[in-house]
Each structure stands twice: as C-alpha cells, then as structure tokens.
Amino acid sequence: MSKKLIGFFLLLLILVPSIVSVAQEPQGLPVDLPREELFIVDQIFRYGVPGNYNIWTSAGVTPHRHSMMNETLWYRDQETGERINGLAASDPVYNEDYTQMSVDLRENLTWSDGVPFTADDVVYTVETLMATPELGQSGWNTSFNTFVASVEKTGDYSVQFNLNEPNSRFHTLFETVWNGVYIMPKHIFETVDDMATFTFENPVVLGTYIPIDYDPNGFWELYERREDWQNSPAGVITENAGPRYILTIFYGDSARKAIAMSRGELDVYFDADFEAFQTTLETTPTARSWYAEFPWAYPNENNTRQFTFNYEGQPLFQDVRVRWALALSLNIVELQTEYIGGVAKVTALPIPPTQALQPLFHDPLEEWLVNLQIDLGDGTMYNPYDPTIPDQIAAWAEEQGYTVPGTPREVFGTGWWKYDTEAAATLLESAGFTRADNGDWMTPDGEPFTLEIQSPPDENDAFRMANAATDMWSDFGIDVTLSGLERNAWDQNGQVGQFEIDTPWMTATNVDGDAWPQLRGWHPEFYIPVGQNVLEGGGVQYIQRMRLQDPQWGEYIDAMIPLEPGSEESLVAEREFFQYITENMQMITTISFKKFVTWDERYWTGFPTAENPSYMPLYWFHGGKFAIQSLMPAA
Amino acid sequence: MKLFWEYILPRVVQWFVVIFVGVTVTFLIPRLSPNNPVDSAIGRLTGFQTINPEATLAMRESLLDMYGLEGTLFEQYARFWGRILKGDLGPSFTSFPTPVTSMIGTGLGWTIGLLGTSILISWVLGLVLGSLAGYFRHARWAKLLEGAVITVYPVPYYILAFILLILFTFYFPLFPLVGGARGTPAFTWEYISSVLYFGFLPALSIVIGGTAFRFIMSKALASTEVTSDYVQYADLAAIPKRKILFFYVIRNTMLPQITDLALTLGAIFEGALITEIVFGYPGIGYVLFNAINTADYNVIMGITLLSIVGIATASLLVDLMYPLFDPRVRLK
C-alpha cells in the first residue's frame, strides 16, 4: 500500500509540471503577435494607474505613455542639443520686450480619430489648465497662471501668448526633454464634466501610437500604430512607418532584462550594470549599444554625478580646504576604470561633457582649469587640474585590449583633479587636522575624522562611485561608512538632511546650454534648514539638500535673468557661476551619465548608433519616439 | 447559552479589540515618520524634471488639499473610521485618483490564487509525506526523502526562488519571466491555462519551501505517535496499516498543523513580497511594499486592515473549531 501511495505522489510531482509545460508554448510574452510587427521595449517601471490616460492629472510620471501618445510644440535632442519642431512649424517668435510669444503650427496633422489639429486645441489646453487646478501635472497650472495673461488664436494654425511680464524662456514649457505641456483634444475634453476623475479610456492622440491593451497590474501596455501615422509629428519628421505594434513590458532588474533579451522577448532596454551588459553581449550575439565595441554605452545624457556635502550636517565641510582635500584624495582614473569599467566621461565642471555641451563649457574653460591655483593653506599655491586624465584612461583601455573610438577627450571627457594625497594632507593639516599614530586623521577637536556616504544601490554608477570613494578615502586615513539605501529611504534622508555625503545626479543646464531654467531652483532663497523637508521650499531638491546658503549663488543666478538665452553674454555668465562652484569645490563632480541602452538587432534595425547618430537613443524620454519611429524590420 | 457566553463571546470581543488596536497603531505609525505622501509625490515628479519653484509649492498645497490630509491627527483618524464603516478606503496617493479598494482588488485575486493554492498543496504534501516518512521511518526511501528535505530546508527562500527562476527561464526556458497571465482577463481556457502556466514557477518555489517545513514537523510528530501505546497496540491487534496510518497517526499529527494552516492562510493578505519581486508576479505584497516606501497611507491602511482582519479571523475560527478536530478539548 505504502509503495503505491508513494508512487502516486511521485507521479503527481512529475506529471503536474509536465502537463502544464506541454499545455503551453514556452513563450513568456503577454500578447500573441507576430514578432516582425512587434517591437518590445523595456518598461522602466510599473504603471501605478493602468488604464488611466488622462496624463494632465497629477497622477505622476509615466514610463512611456507620455512619449508614445502625446505631443507638444518642440523637442530638444540630447545628442545634438538642437530643437526639433513637434506640433509647431517653426521656432517661437517673441516681440521686442518678450511680453508676447507667437507660434505657427503644422497644418497637416490630425488627431487619431481624424479630427484636424488646430490652434483651437492649443488655446483650449492652456485655458483649461489655467482654470483647472486639479489638472496638476508638472505644475503647468501654476506656471500658466504666473506667466500668461491671455492666449489667442491668430489664425487656424497660429497662436499668440500674451505674457504678464517679460519672459524670454516661456517657450521652454512647451519644449520637451522629459515632458512638456501636452496638447489636449478640445473636441473630447470639452464634453467632460470632471477633469480630475476623467480616465480618458479609448484615448484620442496626436502621437503615432494608440494604447489598445494593458495589464491591470501595470506590468505591460500594448500600443498600435495609427493607420494615418503620416499625420503625426514623428511620422512627418521621420517619414517612416515604424513598427505596427509596440509592447512596453516591465522586467525589473538587469538580470531579468538580459535573460528576456536572450529569449528574444525584449528588443531594447536600459540601464544594465556593466556585468549584465557583458552577459547580454555573450548570450545575445545580435545585441549592441551606442558603440559597437568599447566603451559601448551612450555618453551624452544631460546629467552629471557628484558627491555633495551636507553643509549643516557636518560643519567640517564649511572649510574649503577639507573639500579640496577630499577631491585630491580621489583617484579618478581608478574610479572611472576599476569601478565604472571605463565607460563614462569624466568632468571637473558640474556640466556633462556631452557632444552638445562640451564646446559651450568645457572647451572654453580648459585653459582656466589648467591655470587654476588653490592655496594649500601653508602659503603654497597649487595647480590641482590634470588635463591628461583622458589620456591615462585611454592607456588603460589599450592595456585591456580595447580600441578607443576617437580621441581620448572625445570618448573619456575632460581632465580632472590630480590624485595627490600629499597635497590633500597639507590641506587637512592647515585646517587643523592631525594624524594619529596609525595614520588615521583626527579632526581639529581631536576626534577621529569619520564620514558617512549614502547612496542608492539601484543607481549603479552612483553606488559604484560611492564604493570607490569609500575605499580611497579609507586608504587616505578617514573612517568612512557607506550606507546603501533603498531609493525612497535615501530620498527621504536627503530631503530632511540626515546624511553627510550624498551621491545625487544633477542637471545644471538645458541641452542647448541655457542654464537659468535649471539653476532657478538652486537659488539660496529656497534654502530649507536641516530637519525640514527641502521640498517645502520648492527649490531643486538635489541641490537644496546640501543646505548651502551662499549669497554668491543668488547673485550669479539673478544676473542671468535679463540675458538673452543662448547668447555669448549669457554663456559667459553661466561659465562664471560654474567656475565659482568649481574653484570652491562646493560639490565634487566626477562623471557624466552613461547609459547602456542595449538593443537587439534580431528583429528590428535602424536604432540610432554612434555610426548613425540620427536621434538620441534615450527611448524613455519624450523625444525617444523618433528613435522608435525610425525602426525597420530586420530582413 | 453557556457555550455562547463563556466560550464564543469572549473570543469575538477579543477579535474586535485586536482589530481596533491593530488598525489604530497602523494609522499612527506612518504618520509619525518624516516622510509623507505629498512630498513623495513631489519628489518623484521633480526627480525626473526641473519644475519652477513657485509651481512646486503650488502643487504641494494642491496635493495636501486633494489627498485630504488637512486637519489634526484626530480629525483624520475620525474621518478614517467614518470611511471604513462605509466600506470606503479612500484614494491611493501614489496612483491618485485610483481607489484603494480597486488597487487591492486587482492584486488580491492573484495573491489568494497563488498563495492559497500553494499553501494548501504544501500543507497536504508536507503532512502526508512527513507522516509516511515518520511511520515508515526505517525504510530507505524515507531516509532519502528526509535527506533531500533537510538539504532544501535551510536554503533561504529568495535563493531557492532565484535558482528556480534562472534554471527554468534561462538554462531551460520553459516558463515566463514576468506577469501573471497572457492577455487581459477573460473566462476562456486560453486565459485560464495561461494563469496556470505563469503561476507554476512561483507556486513551485512556495510549495518546495512550505513542504519541507511541514515535512519535518509532520515526521517528528508522526515518529512520536508511532511509538505511542495506542499505535503499538493497534499494530499488535493486526489492524490494517492503512487504517493505523490515516486514522491514528495522520489524524493526530494533523492537529497542531491545523493552527499553522489557518494562520498561514490568514496571512495571505500580507502578500508574498519576495515571490512577487523575484518572479515579477502581480499581487498585493509589492503594492504594500511600494505604499510603505511612498507613505501611501490609504493603501497601507487598506492592506493592513485586510491582513489584521484575516489573521484575527483565522485565529478566531481555529479557536472556535478546534473542539471539532480534537475531542479532548472540552468546555468545562
């Protein structure tokens, strides 16, 4: 009896998985569509509001919907820094005193239900957002009520904004990198009673793609190309149909994305860590990133990474000698190669040395950096800048057997600070620090010099950078603790000032080099003391977390207001501000963003590459739609 | 009546008190943290883009108003109970204006389906296999089975789950990587079979871990029962082994495990966070995790309320039903 019973259970254990496996194809996609018509995009997070397409509410950011469905007047390409006309037919035109902005609109566009797009839609959108605080997306309600006196159509395809006060940057509300004011279909929204709870099912869109199916749990969303795709801005601009279907799907961590790509269930993803990217190259021979070979990753996203100080949390950071000592005890070549894999650009300025920004900031300031001198505190003037850093990284790359695809400065960024622990020691000693018998540093109060770095491990490069600093500062004799915190806990600590050194990212200028719209929130008038949440002040959170009350910042930022955006005069003012931050080492900027945007050419070709940099490959940004629309099925 | 006043009523009152205290504590804890849902929402928005400071402040005011977070703590608490009594858990802040009931409803079906099924399977498997191994404790197969279980049992669940994931999605790509089903919900064989297919691997991970734990418990209990006088006597009396096994050994082995089963089933409402994250499976575990991180008070309250009610009710039912399983329990 017992043998029969045991046999039965064993049989059950074997049969159940077998039956289930046989009953199903070994295929894990949530939709059954021919692969030659389906492009699969890594959805960068799960949708919190599946099935709600009213993007004008304050429901938060969406991973891809904003780019696939919606349109605004202009785009800024992060690769070139150039403006791309979206719904607008040309650049914005201001009157002489910047109190009026006129826009001509494209005349050949329609909504996905066939209704023509006209100036009425733009006027309706602005007036509706101004009158409806419940539509809280990105603060557009407040911005319009602050700046706009009235908006009027001056023709079927032209509008004029009358502004409350001179504003030479008003157009940036409609000029998108991540998002910009999305235009509403007047003929739909004017029939809605309650805008805040309207979910906009069966959305009517100006973009090329219409959502047709979704997972109620937010894991995936399916889009279908409009029949009349030629009537959408991306259709007009690329003159290419693009894939018929797009599936965005949330896979989670890098390992699962790499597995999905190897199974042919994912066409493009980011942001793998170096090891997951290498695994993808090994398991998916048709996969690649921006460069076909080393250093692979896309280097021109408009953000930098840095170590920032909590000036109130650790008063020792008030001393510029301490800040410089910390910078000079970092070995940037080792940080960039051993910890980051040699795949990011180095920058000493708080600006990323991208294709578009390096000629505006880094090149003109190179001579100033080379000649920069700091006082080591003992009367010695010292040149901290080492312009050969990119060459040293290139030499490392060649030792590894890699070929560097360009000049070291093009590929690895600019110079950085010398790794000079003797100079760093001189700085600390002049600031009153002493060495204990074991070589560890003691503060002027005679206490061991301790530092705590907080960093979120899911932000790969930031966390690796934090690991590098932990090792290097420990070797220098500082007692360093690294806390890897879950993103929300890290944000929360930063916002209320519970940290000493942080590793945030930063955007110091728009991609065309106009910095004031980004720097406005850096102004010390938005300072909030430790213990209160910096968001209560309204400033840029990653800057205001530092609790730096430097009146000079306010003077520099205010001086930029009346200057013509993009003018040489404006750029000079911006450079002076960044020089001030740099020579006072108010934050230690290290590298710019790199993104392992990884795609598989098995089913689709035509994604932008270093050899064919048609558009930026950052597909999750609003302008990413152009890269997707440019795709062609593989032969 | 004596049964009601002295046995049932005190337990029902205790049930109410547990729920009231549990919900009150859960109401207070997130509000004592420095994080709040408005700042979380603003933080998310400004993490992706720069918004002008005046607009950020206006959004903050507008969100405070919209989320209904104005008023003192007591006023919020009173409003909360008022809503609960009407069956309204309010909107989620993170996914505003989606109602919490809708978010829980979407995730709960998956959690109950996955955890309910796999817990029951592992309970039956562990109980039966463990009892068999305890009864036939000298048999080679029993020793082999015990060896296998003792090897698997100490492996942390997340390691076991990750091994299964890599093994059956990469090296032998038999199962999907993410999701709960193919397509949108429909009462068709195609959809139902895809639910079984997508749920198999996560369920297997729970069944392996759960079976191992219950196998060890059952075997230990059965080994004790086997040496009991009444089993020895039944054996000497030549009562069929099947009868001894099922009516003597397994029945007695099962008694303490009924409490475990009821409490485990009650805890379903907390979700299976690690399972959901490792296998990318839908459910309320991840919803709760996300809600805690973003201070989404209403979602935290909603899921916690369910969880407290689930566990308290399971304990109450076990208490009330135990006399039915164990004739030795009597009200004196």
PDB file of N, CA and C in Angstrom, chain A residues 163-223:
ATOM      1  N   LEU A 163       1.927  87.683 -22.300  1.00  0.00           N
ATOM      2  CA  LEU A 163       2.514  87.344 -21.000  1.00  0.00           C
ATOM      3  C   LEU A 163       2.343  88.480 -19.989  1.00  0.00           C
ATOM      4  N   ASN A 164       2.308  88.097 -18.722  1.00  0.00           N
ATOM      5  CA  ASN A 164       2.136  89.080 -17.650  1.00  0.00           C
ATOM      6  C   ASN A 164       3.359  89.967 -17.474  1.00  0.00           C
ATOM      7  N   GLU A 165       4.508  89.392 -17.777  1.00  0.00           N
ATOM      8  CA  GLU A 165       5.756  90.130 -17.587  1.00  0.00           C
ATOM      9  C   GLU A 165       6.767  89.605 -18.610  1.00  0.00           C
ATOM     10  N   PRO A 166       7.830  90.350 -18.897  1.00  0.00           N
ATOM     11  CA  PRO A 166       8.814  89.859 -19.881  1.00  0.00           C
ATOM     12  C   PRO A 166       9.362  88.491 -19.478  1.00  0.00           C
ATOM     13  N   ASN A 167       9.391  87.562 -20.435  1.00  0.00           N
ATOM     14  CA  ASN A 167       9.891  86.218 -20.145  1.00  0.00           C
ATOM     15  C   ASN A 167      10.444  85.631 -21.446  1.00  0.00           C
ATOM     16  N   SER A 168      11.752  85.610 -21.533  1.00  0.00           N
ATOM     17  CA  SER A 168      12.384  85.141 -22.775  1.00  0.00           C
ATOM     18  C   SER A 168      12.457  83.620 -22.843  1.00  0.00           C
ATOM     19  N   ARG A 169      12.015  82.958 -21.787  1.00  0.00           N
ATOM     20  CA  ARG A 169      12.122  81.487 -21.751  1.00  0.00           C
ATOM     21  C   ARG A 169      10.755  80.830 -21.616  1.00  0.00           C
ATOM     22  N   PHE A 170       9.703  81.550 -21.925  1.00  0.00           N
ATOM     23  CA  PHE A 170       8.364  80.982 -21.777  1.00  0.00           C
ATOM     24  C   PHE A 170       8.186  79.717 -22.623  1.00  0.00           C
ATOM     25  N   HIS A 171       8.830  79.694 -23.801  1.00  0.00           N
ATOM     26  CA  HIS A 171       8.654  78.554 -24.717  1.00  0.00           C
ATOM     27  C   HIS A 171       9.129  77.239 -24.106  1.00  0.00           C
ATOM     28  N   THR A 172      10.004  77.299 -23.086  1.00  0.00           N
ATOM     29  CA  THR A 172      10.547  76.047 -22.537  1.00  0.00           C
ATOM     30  C   THR A 172       9.455  75.188 -21.885  1.00  0.00           C
ATOM     31  N   LEU A 173       8.298  75.808 -21.564  1.00  0.00           N
ATOM     32  CA  LEU A 173       7.191  74.994 -21.037  1.00  0.00           C
ATOM     33  C   LEU A 173       6.683  74.022 -22.103  1.00  0.00           C
ATOM     34  N   PHE A 174       6.883  74.386 -23.359  1.00  0.00           N
ATOM     35  CA  PHE A 174       6.404  73.552 -24.480  1.00  0.00           C
ATOM     36  C   PHE A 174       7.571  72.881 -25.204  1.00  0.00           C
ATOM     37  N   GLU A 175       8.751  72.935 -24.594  1.00  0.00           N
ATOM     38  CA  GLU A 175       9.932  72.371 -25.263  1.00  0.00           C
ATOM     39  C   GLU A 175      10.426  71.222 -24.391  1.00  0.00           C
ATOM     40  N   THR A 176      10.291  70.026 -24.892  1.00  0.00           N
ATOM     41  CA  THR A 176      10.432  68.890 -24.001  1.00  0.00           C
ATOM     42  C   THR A 176      11.748  68.138 -24.128  1.00  0.00           C
ATOM     43  N   VAL A 177      12.257  67.765 -22.965  1.00  0.00           N
ATOM     44  CA  VAL A 177      13.271  66.707 -22.888  1.00  0.00           C
ATOM     45  C   VAL A 177      12.574  65.507 -22.267  1.00  0.00           C
ATOM     46  N   TRP A 178      12.130  65.658 -21.002  1.00  0.00           N
ATOM     47  CA  TRP A 178      11.328  64.585 -20.395  1.00  0.00           C
ATOM     48  C   TRP A 178       9.853  64.776 -20.755  1.00  0.00           C
ATOM     49  N   ASN A 179       9.301  65.957 -20.429  1.00  0.00           N
ATOM     50  CA  ASN A 179       7.947  66.239 -20.883  1.00  0.00           C
ATOM     51  C   ASN A 179       7.745  67.737 -21.060  1.00  0.00           C
ATOM     52  N   GLY A 180       6.690  68.093 -21.744  1.00  0.00           N
ATOM     53  CA  GLY A 180       6.315  69.482 -21.952  1.00  0.00           C
ATOM     54  C   GLY A 180       4.802  69.516 -21.992  1.00  0.00           C
ATOM     55  N   VAL A 181       4.207  70.679 -22.029  1.00  0.00           N
ATOM     56  CA  VAL A 181       2.744  70.761 -21.953  1.00  0.00           C
ATOM     57  C   VAL A 181       2.122  69.978 -23.122  1.00  0.00           C
ATOM     58  N   TYR A 182       1.431  68.890 -22.786  1.00  0.00           N
ATOM     59  CA  TYR A 182       0.794  68.062 -23.814  1.00  0.00           C
ATOM     60  C   TYR A 182      -0.505  68.720 -24.249  1.00  0.00           C
ATOM     61  N   ILE A 183      -0.741  68.735 -25.545  1.00  0.00           N
ATOM     62  CA  ILE A 183      -1.941  69.391 -26.058  1.00  0.00           C
ATOM     63  C   ILE A 183      -3.126  68.429 -25.973  1.00  0.00           C
ATOM     64  N   MET A 184      -4.277  68.980 -25.517  1.00  0.00           N
ATOM     65  CA  MET A 184      -5.496  68.172 -25.324  1.00  0.00           C
ATOM     66  C   MET A 184      -6.364  68.199 -26.575  1.00  0.00           C
ATOM     67  N   PRO A 185      -7.103  67.117 -26.833  1.00  0.00           N
ATOM     68  CA  PRO A 185      -8.096  67.175 -27.907  1.00  0.00           C
ATOM     69  C   PRO A 185      -9.325  67.947 -27.414  1.00  0.00           C
ATOM     70  N   LYS A 186      -9.480  69.151 -27.919  1.00  0.00           N
ATOM     71  CA  LYS A 186     -10.579  70.023 -27.455  1.00  0.00           C
ATOM     72  C   LYS A 186     -11.925  69.323 -27.635  1.00  0.00           C
ATOM     73  N   HIS A 187     -12.085  68.651 -28.785  1.00  0.00           N
ATOM     74  CA  HIS A 187     -13.396  68.078 -29.085  1.00  0.00           C
ATOM     75  C   HIS A 187     -13.769  66.937 -28.139  1.00  0.00           C
ATOM     76  N   ILE A 188     -12.810  66.388 -27.403  1.00  0.00           N
ATOM     77  CA  ILE A 188     -13.108  65.347 -26.397  1.00  0.00           C
ATOM     78  C   ILE A 188     -13.267  65.986 -25.021  1.00  0.00           C
ATOM     79  N   PHE A 189     -12.267  66.777 -24.639  1.00  0.00           N
ATOM     80  CA  PHE A 189     -12.252  67.277 -23.265  1.00  0.00           C
ATOM     81  C   PHE A 189     -13.356  68.294 -22.987  1.00  0.00           C
ATOM     82  N   GLU A 190     -13.851  68.992 -24.013  1.00  0.00           N
ATOM     83  CA  GLU A 190     -14.897  69.980 -23.732  1.00  0.00           C
ATOM     84  C   GLU A 190     -16.225  69.304 -23.375  1.00  0.00           C
ATOM     85  N   THR A 191     -16.297  67.982 -23.548  1.00  0.00           N
ATOM     86  CA  THR A 191     -17.522  67.273 -23.164  1.00  0.00           C
ATOM     87  C   THR A 191     -17.417  66.638 -21.779  1.00  0.00           C
ATOM     88  N   VAL A 192     -16.252  66.809 -21.141  1.00  0.00           N
ATOM     89  CA  VAL A 192     -16.015  66.138 -19.852  1.00  0.00           C
ATOM     90  C   VAL A 192     -16.476  67.019 -18.694  1.00  0.00           C
ATOM     91  N   ASP A 193     -17.166  66.390 -17.721  1.00  0.00           N
ATOM     92  CA  ASP A 193     -17.651  67.159 -16.579  1.00  0.00           C
ATOM     93  C   ASP A 193     -16.580  67.328 -15.500  1.00  0.00           C
ATOM     94  N   ASP A 194     -15.958  66.195 -15.117  1.00  0.00           N
ATOM     95  CA  ASP A 194     -14.974  66.242 -14.037  1.00  0.00           C
ATOM     96  C   ASP A 194     -13.605  65.832 -14.585  1.00  0.00           C
ATOM     97  N   MET A 195     -12.779  66.831 -14.811  1.00  0.00           N
ATOM     98  CA  MET A 195     -11.458  66.583 -15.417  1.00  0.00           C
ATOM     99  C   MET A 195     -10.574  65.702 -14.527  1.00  0.00           C
ATOM    100  N   ALA A 196     -10.705  65.871 -13.198  1.00  0.00           N
ATOM    101  CA  ALA A 196      -9.781  65.180 -12.282  1.00  0.00           C
ATOM    102  C   ALA A 196     -10.022  63.678 -12.261  1.00  0.00           C
ATOM    103  N   THR A 197     -11.276  63.258 -12.453  1.00  0.00           N
ATOM    104  CA  THR A 197     -11.557  61.816 -12.376  1.00  0.00           C
ATOM    105  C   THR A 197     -11.743  61.191 -13.768  1.00  0.00           C
ATOM    106  N   PHE A 198     -11.702  62.006 -14.802  1.00  0.00           N
ATOM    107  CA  PHE A 198     -11.844  61.502 -16.175  1.00  0.00           C
ATOM    108  C   PHE A 198     -10.630  60.625 -16.508  1.00  0.00           C
ATOM    109  N   THR A 199     -10.865  59.378 -16.919  1.00  0.00           N
ATOM    110  CA  THR A 199      -9.738  58.464 -17.162  1.00  0.00           C
ATOM    111  C   THR A 199      -9.345  58.379 -18.641  1.00  0.00           C
ATOM    112  N   PHE A 200     -10.097  59.031 -19.524  1.00  0.00           N
ATOM    113  CA  PHE A 200      -9.719  59.118 -20.933  1.00  0.00           C
ATOM    114  C   PHE A 200      -9.503  57.730 -21.546  1.00  0.00           C
ATOM    115  N   GLU A 201     -10.461  56.820 -21.251  1.00  0.00           N
ATOM    116  CA  GLU A 201     -10.378  55.498 -21.894  1.00  0.00           C
ATOM    117  C   GLU A 201     -10.514  55.692 -23.394  1.00  0.00           C
ATOM    118  N   ASN A 202     -10.036  54.782 -24.154  1.00  0.00           N
ATOM    119  CA  ASN A 202     -10.015  54.908 -25.621  1.00  0.00           C
ATOM    120  C   ASN A 202      -9.461  56.271 -26.036  1.00  0.00           C
ATOM    121  N   PRO A 203      -8.233  56.546 -25.677  1.00  0.00           N
ATOM    122  CA  PRO A 203      -7.701  57.891 -25.893  1.00  0.00           C
ATOM    123  C   PRO A 203      -7.589  58.270 -27.375  1.00  0.00           C
ATOM    124  N   VAL A 204      -7.822  59.535 -27.618  1.00  0.00           N
ATOM    125  CA  VAL A 204      -7.612  60.114 -28.949  1.00  0.00           C
ATOM    126  C   VAL A 204      -6.300  60.875 -28.866  1.00  0.00           C
ATOM    127  N   VAL A 205      -5.354  60.551 -29.758  1.00  0.00           N
ATOM    128  CA  VAL A 205      -3.989  61.042 -29.559  1.00  0.00           C
ATOM    129  C   VAL A 205      -3.464  61.776 -30.789  1.00  0.00           C
ATOM    130  N   LEU A 206      -2.410  62.566 -30.526  1.00  0.00           N
ATOM    131  CA  LEU A 206      -1.692  63.205 -31.638  1.00  0.00           C
ATOM    132  C   LEU A 206      -0.443  62.409 -31.997  1.00  0.00           C
ATOM    133  N   GLY A 207       0.024  61.568 -31.066  1.00  0.00           N
ATOM    134  CA  GLY A 207       1.209  60.750 -31.320  1.00  0.00           C
ATOM    135  C   GLY A 207       0.910  59.652 -32.330  1.00  0.00           C
ATOM    136  N   THR A 208       1.941  58.895 -32.670  1.00  0.00           N
ATOM    137  CA  THR A 208       1.778  57.856 -33.689  1.00  0.00           C
ATOM    138  C   THR A 208       1.071  56.624 -33.132  1.00  0.00           C
ATOM    139  N   TYR A 209       1.191  56.394 -31.830  1.00  0.00           N
ATOM    140  CA  TYR A 209       0.725  55.136 -31.264  1.00  0.00           C
ATOM    141  C   TYR A 209      -0.456  55.320 -30.300  1.00  0.00           C
ATOM    142  N   ILE A 210      -1.402  54.376 -30.406  1.00  0.00           N
ATOM    143  CA  ILE A 210      -2.593  54.393 -29.554  1.00  0.00           C
ATOM    144  C   ILE A 210      -2.538  53.170 -28.633  1.00  0.00           C
ATOM    145  N   PRO A 211      -2.728  53.362 -27.324  1.00  0.00           N
ATOM    146  CA  PRO A 211      -2.763  52.192 -26.441  1.00  0.00           C
ATOM    147  C   PRO A 211      -4.021  51.366 -26.706  1.00  0.00           C
ATOM    148  N   ILE A 212      -3.841  50.054 -26.922  1.00  0.00           N
ATOM    149  CA  ILE A 212      -5.009  49.216 -27.225  1.00  0.00           C
ATOM    150  C   ILE A 212      -5.243  48.129 -26.179  1.00  0.00           C
ATOM    151  N   ASP A 213      -4.271  47.873 -25.335  1.00  0.00           N
ATOM    152  CA  ASP A 213      -4.450  46.830 -24.321  1.00  0.00           C
ATOM    153  C   ASP A 213      -3.452  47.094 -23.195  1.00  0.00           C
ATOM    154  N   TYR A 214      -3.776  46.648 -22.003  1.00  0.00           N
ATOM    155  CA  TYR A 214      -2.857  46.856 -20.889  1.00  0.00           C
ATOM    156  C   TYR A 214      -3.088  45.816 -19.808  1.00  0.00           C
ATOM    157  N   ASP A 215      -2.083  45.666 -18.961  1.00  0.00           N
ATOM    158  CA  ASP A 215      -2.176  44.758 -17.827  1.00  0.00           C
ATOM    159  C   ASP A 215      -2.760  45.521 -16.643  1.00  0.00           C
ATOM    160  N   PRO A 216      -3.866  45.040 -16.063  1.00  0.00           N
ATOM    161  CA  PRO A 216      -4.441  45.763 -14.912  1.00  0.00           C
ATOM    162  C   PRO A 216      -3.460  45.902 -13.756  1.00  0.00           C
ATOM    163  N   ASN A 217      -2.414  45.057 -13.739  1.00  0.00           N
ATOM    164  CA  ASN A 217      -1.417  45.159 -12.677  1.00  0.00           C
ATOM    165  C   ASN A 217      -0.244  46.063 -13.047  1.00  0.00           C
ATOM    166  N   GLY A 218      -0.300  46.655 -14.214  1.00  0.00           N
ATOM    167  CA  GLY A 218       0.715  47.645 -14.585  1.00  0.00           C
ATOM    168  C   GLY A 218       2.008  47.091 -15.141  1.00  0.00           C
ATOM    169  N   PHE A 219       2.079  45.782 -15.436  1.00  0.00           N
ATOM    170  CA  PHE A 219       3.322  45.201 -15.931  1.00  0.00           C
ATOM    171  C   PHE A 219       3.583  45.523 -17.406  1.00  0.00           C
ATOM    172  N   TRP A 220       2.519  45.699 -18.186  1.00  0.00           N
ATOM    173  CA  TRP A 220       2.749  45.929 -19.620  1.00  0.00           C
ATOM    174  C   TRP A 220       1.641  46.754 -20.239  1.00  0.00           C
ATOM    175  N   GLU A 221       1.941  47.303 -21.390  1.00  0.00           N
ATOM    176  CA  GLU A 221       0.952  48.077 -22.134  1.00  0.00           C
ATOM    177  C   GLU A 221       1.240  47.866 -23.622  1.00  0.00           C
ATOM    178  N   LEU A 222       0.197  47.720 -24.406  1.00  0.00           N
ATOM    179  CA  LEU A 222       0.357  47.447 -25.839  1.00  0.00           C
ATOM    180  C   LEU A 222      -0.180  48.625 -26.651  1.00  0.00           C
ATOM    181  N   TYR A 223       0.603  49.047 -27.634  1.00  0.00           N
ATOM    182  CA  TYR A 223       0.214  50.162 -28.500  1.00  0.00           C
ATOM    183  C   TYR A 223       0.138  49.678 -29.944  1.00  0.00           C
TER     184      TYR A 223
END
